[in-house]
Short mmCIF file of C-alpha atoms and ligand atoms in Angstrom, two decimals:
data_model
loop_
_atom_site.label_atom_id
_atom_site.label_comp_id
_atom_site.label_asym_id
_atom_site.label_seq_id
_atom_site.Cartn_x
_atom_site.Cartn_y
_atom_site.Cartn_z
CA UNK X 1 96.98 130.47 112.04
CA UNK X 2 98.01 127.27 112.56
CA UNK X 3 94.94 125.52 111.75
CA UNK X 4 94.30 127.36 108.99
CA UNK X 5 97.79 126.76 107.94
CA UNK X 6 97.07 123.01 108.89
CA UNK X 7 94.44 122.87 106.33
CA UNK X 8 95.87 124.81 103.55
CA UNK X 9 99.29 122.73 103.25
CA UNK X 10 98.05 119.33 104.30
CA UNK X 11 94.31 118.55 104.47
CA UNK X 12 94.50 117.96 108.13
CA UNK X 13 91.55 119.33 109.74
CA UNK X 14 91.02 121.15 113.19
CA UNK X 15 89.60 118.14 114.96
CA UNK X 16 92.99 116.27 114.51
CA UNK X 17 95.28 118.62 115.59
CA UNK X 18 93.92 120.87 117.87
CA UNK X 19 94.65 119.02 121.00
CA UNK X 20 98.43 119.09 119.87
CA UNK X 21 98.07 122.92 119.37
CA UNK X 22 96.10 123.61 122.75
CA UNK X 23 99.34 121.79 124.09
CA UNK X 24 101.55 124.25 121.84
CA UNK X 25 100.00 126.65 124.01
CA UNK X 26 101.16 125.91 127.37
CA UNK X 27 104.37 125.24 126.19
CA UNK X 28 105.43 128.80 126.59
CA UNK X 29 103.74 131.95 128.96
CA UNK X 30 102.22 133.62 126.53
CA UNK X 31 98.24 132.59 126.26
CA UNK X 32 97.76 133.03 122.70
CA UNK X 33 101.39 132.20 121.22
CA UNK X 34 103.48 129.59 120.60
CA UNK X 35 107.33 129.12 119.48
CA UNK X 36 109.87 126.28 118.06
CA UNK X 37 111.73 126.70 121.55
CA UNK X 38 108.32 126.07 123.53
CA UNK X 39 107.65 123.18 121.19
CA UNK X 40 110.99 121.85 121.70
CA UNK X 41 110.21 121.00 124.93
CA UNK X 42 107.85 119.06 124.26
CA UNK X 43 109.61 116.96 121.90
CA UNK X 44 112.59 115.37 123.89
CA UNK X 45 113.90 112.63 123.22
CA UNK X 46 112.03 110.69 126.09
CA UNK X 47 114.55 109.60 128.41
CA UNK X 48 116.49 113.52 128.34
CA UNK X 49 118.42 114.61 130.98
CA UNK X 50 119.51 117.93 129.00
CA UNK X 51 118.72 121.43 130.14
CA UNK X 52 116.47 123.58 127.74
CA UNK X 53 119.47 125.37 126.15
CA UNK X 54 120.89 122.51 124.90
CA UNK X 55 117.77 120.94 123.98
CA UNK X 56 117.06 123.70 121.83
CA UNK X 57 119.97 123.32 119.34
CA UNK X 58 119.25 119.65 119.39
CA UNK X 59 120.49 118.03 116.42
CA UNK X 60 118.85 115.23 114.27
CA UNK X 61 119.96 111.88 115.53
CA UNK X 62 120.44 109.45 112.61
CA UNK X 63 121.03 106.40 115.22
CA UNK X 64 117.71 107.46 116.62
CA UNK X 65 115.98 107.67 113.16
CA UNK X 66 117.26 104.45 111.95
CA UNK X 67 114.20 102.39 113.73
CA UNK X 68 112.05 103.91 111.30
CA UNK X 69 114.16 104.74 108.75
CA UNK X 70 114.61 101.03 108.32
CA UNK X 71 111.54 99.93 109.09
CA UNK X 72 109.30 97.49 106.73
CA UNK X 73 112.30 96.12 105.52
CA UNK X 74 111.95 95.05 101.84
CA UNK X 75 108.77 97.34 100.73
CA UNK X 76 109.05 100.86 99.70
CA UNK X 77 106.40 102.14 102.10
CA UNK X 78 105.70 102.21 105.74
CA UNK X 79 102.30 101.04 107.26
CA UNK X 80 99.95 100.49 110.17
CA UNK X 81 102.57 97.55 111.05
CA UNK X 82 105.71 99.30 110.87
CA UNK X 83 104.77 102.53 112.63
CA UNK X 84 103.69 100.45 115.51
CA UNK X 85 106.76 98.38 115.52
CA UNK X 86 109.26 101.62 115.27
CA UNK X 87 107.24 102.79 118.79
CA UNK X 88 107.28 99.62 120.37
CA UNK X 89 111.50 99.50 119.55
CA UNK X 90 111.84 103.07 120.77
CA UNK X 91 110.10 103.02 123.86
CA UNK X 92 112.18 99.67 124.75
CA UNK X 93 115.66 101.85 123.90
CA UNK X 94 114.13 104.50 125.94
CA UNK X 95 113.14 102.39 128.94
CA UNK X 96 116.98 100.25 128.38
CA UNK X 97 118.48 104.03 128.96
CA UNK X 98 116.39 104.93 131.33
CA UNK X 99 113.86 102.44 133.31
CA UNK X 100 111.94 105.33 135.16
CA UNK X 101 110.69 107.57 131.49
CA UNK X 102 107.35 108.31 131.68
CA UNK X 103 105.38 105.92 129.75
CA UNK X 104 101.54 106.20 130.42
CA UNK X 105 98.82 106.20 128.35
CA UNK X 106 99.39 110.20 127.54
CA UNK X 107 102.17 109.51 125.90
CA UNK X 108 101.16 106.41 124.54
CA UNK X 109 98.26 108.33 123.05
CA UNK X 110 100.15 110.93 121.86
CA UNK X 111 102.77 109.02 120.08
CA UNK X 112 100.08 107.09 118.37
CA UNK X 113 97.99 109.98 116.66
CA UNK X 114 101.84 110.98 115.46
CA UNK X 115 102.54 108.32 113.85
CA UNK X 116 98.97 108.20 112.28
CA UNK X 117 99.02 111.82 111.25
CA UNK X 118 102.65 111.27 109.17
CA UNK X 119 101.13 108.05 108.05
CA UNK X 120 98.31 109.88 106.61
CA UNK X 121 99.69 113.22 105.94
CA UNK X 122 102.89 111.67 103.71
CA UNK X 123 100.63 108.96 102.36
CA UNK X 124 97.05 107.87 102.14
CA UNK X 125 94.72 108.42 105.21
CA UNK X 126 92.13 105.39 103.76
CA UNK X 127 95.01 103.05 102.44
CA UNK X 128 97.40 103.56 105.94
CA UNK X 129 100.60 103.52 103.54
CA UNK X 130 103.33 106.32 103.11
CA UNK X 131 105.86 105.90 100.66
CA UNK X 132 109.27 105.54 102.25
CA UNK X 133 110.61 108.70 99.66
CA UNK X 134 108.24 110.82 100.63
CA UNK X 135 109.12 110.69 104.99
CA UNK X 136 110.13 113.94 105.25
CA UNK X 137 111.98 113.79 108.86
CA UNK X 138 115.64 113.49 107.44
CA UNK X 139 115.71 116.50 105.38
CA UNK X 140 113.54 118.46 107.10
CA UNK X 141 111.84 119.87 103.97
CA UNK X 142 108.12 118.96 102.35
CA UNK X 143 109.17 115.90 99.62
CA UNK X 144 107.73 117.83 96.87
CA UNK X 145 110.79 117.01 94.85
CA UNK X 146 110.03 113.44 95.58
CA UNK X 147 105.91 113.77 94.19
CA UNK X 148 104.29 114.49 97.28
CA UNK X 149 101.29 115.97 96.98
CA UNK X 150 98.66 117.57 99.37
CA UNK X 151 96.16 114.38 100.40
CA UNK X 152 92.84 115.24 98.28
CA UNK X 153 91.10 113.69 101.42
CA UNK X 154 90.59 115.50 104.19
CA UNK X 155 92.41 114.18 107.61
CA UNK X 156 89.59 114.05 110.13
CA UNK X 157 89.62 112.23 113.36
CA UNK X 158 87.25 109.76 111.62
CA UNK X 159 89.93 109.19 109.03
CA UNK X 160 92.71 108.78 111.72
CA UNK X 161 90.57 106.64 114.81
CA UNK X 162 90.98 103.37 112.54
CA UNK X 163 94.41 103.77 111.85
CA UNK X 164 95.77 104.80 114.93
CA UNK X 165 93.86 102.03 116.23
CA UNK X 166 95.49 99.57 113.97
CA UNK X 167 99.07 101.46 115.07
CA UNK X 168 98.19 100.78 119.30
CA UNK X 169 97.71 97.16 118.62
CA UNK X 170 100.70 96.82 116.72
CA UNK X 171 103.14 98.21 118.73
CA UNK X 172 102.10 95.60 121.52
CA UNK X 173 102.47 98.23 124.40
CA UNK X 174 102.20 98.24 128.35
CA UNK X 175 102.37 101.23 130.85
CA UNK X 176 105.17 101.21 132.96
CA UNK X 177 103.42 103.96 134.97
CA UNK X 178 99.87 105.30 135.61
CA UNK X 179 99.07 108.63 134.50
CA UNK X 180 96.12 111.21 136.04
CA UNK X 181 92.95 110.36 133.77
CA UNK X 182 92.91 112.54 130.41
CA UNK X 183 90.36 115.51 130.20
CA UNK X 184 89.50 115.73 126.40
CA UNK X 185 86.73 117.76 126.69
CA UNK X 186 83.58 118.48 129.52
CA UNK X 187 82.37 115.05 130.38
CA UNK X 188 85.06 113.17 128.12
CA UNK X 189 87.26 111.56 130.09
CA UNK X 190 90.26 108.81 129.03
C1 NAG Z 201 122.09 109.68 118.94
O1 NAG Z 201 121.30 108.77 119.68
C2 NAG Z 201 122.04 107.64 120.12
C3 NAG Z 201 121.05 106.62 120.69
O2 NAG Z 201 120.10 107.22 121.52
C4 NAG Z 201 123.08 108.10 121.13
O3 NAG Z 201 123.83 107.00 121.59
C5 NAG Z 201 124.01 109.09 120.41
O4 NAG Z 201 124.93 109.62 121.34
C6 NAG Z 201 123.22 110.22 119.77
N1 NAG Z 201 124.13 110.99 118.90
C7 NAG Z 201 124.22 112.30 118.99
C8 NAG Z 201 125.13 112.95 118.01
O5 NAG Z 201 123.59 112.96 119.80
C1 NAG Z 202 102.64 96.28 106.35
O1 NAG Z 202 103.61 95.87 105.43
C2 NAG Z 202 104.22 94.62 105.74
C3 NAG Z 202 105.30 94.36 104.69
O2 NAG Z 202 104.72 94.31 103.43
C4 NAG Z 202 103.17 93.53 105.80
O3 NAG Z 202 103.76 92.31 106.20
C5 NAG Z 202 102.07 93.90 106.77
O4 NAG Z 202 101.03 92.96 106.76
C6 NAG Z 202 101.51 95.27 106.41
N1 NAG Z 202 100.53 95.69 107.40
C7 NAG Z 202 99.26 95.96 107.10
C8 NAG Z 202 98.37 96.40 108.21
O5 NAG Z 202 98.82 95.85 105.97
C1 NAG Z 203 114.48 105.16 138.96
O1 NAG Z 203 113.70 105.50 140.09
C2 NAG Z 203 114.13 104.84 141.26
C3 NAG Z 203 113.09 105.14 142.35
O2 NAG Z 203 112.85 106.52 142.44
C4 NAG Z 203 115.53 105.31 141.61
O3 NAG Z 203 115.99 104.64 142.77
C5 NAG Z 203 116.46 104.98 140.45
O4 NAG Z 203 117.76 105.51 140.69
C6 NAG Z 203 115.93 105.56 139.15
N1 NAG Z 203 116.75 105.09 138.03
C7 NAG Z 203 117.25 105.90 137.09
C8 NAG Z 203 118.07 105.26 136.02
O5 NAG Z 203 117.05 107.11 137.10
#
């Protein structure tokens, strides 16, 4: 359902998102379901010290959205550039709050195809712009209002590898811990 539902609202296709949504999976017990509270979890602001029940009702943290919000100061989109500069200045909050949060390359990874897919999923997945009206975070709705519309190109992982690419080198990272190696698939191995 949730690749299909991928596909039908956005364009994004099951090779971008189905590692995310194998992940969905073990959030929870059950083996074939998956719910906001599970996903929650997995979603914490990185350097949380809360217990699930409070993380569940957690509300949207303007401070915390302000690194992107403001972002690419003086444009009306975000890029490439920005994306990897709003990482790079959350990860050094996070690490200021907290000097032990996991930062390893699985998150690094992760964070990365996120900012790629809302890159490419609120803007152009060839150009590697999103217009700043159309991020979506704030109000928690689709920007429809705002002229959004569905990308007409689909949102492979051939459409996303340059782009997140371009995202890693800009936001000028470094582990501050190792993580186990990363199993993508038999044989494929991070
Ligand atoms: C929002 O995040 C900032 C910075 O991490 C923190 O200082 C503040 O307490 C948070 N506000 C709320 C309402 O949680
Ligand atoms: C992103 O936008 C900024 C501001 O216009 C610009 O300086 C930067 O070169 C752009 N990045 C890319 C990859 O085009
Ligand atoms: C970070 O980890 C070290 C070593 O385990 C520990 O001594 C220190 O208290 C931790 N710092 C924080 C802020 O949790």
């Amino acid at each position: 359902m949730v690749l299909n539902a991928a596909i039908d609202g956005f364009n994004v296709q099951p090779d971008t998102i189905i590692l995310a949504a194998k992940l969905g999976l073990l959030s929870g017990n059950d083996f074939a379901t998956f719910n906001l509270d599970g996903l929650t979890l997995l979603t914490l602001p990185s350097h949380a010290t809360m217990r699930p029940l409070e993380i569940s009702n957690l509300p949207f943290n303007e401070t915390t959205f302000s690194t992107l919000a403001n972002a690419n100061p003086g444009v009306d989109y975000y890029n490439t550039t920005s994306a990897g500069q709003v990482q790079r200045d959350r990860l050094a909050d996070s690490i200021a709050i907290n000097p032990n949060v996991t930062n390893t390359l699985k998150e690094f990874n992760f964070r990365s195809g996120a900012s790629g897919l809302y890159l490419s999923v609120m803007g152009d997945p060839l150009t590697d712009v999103a217009p700043k009206k159309h991020i979506f975070f704030r109000r928690e709705r689709m920007p429809i209002e705002e002229g959004w519309k569905r990308s007409a190109i689909p949102i492979t992982s051939e459409t996303m590898a340059p782009l997140v690419g371009d995202i890693m080198a800009a936001s000028n990272w470094t582990p501050t811990q190792a993580c186990e190696p990363i199993v993508l698939g038999p044989g494929i191995i991070l």
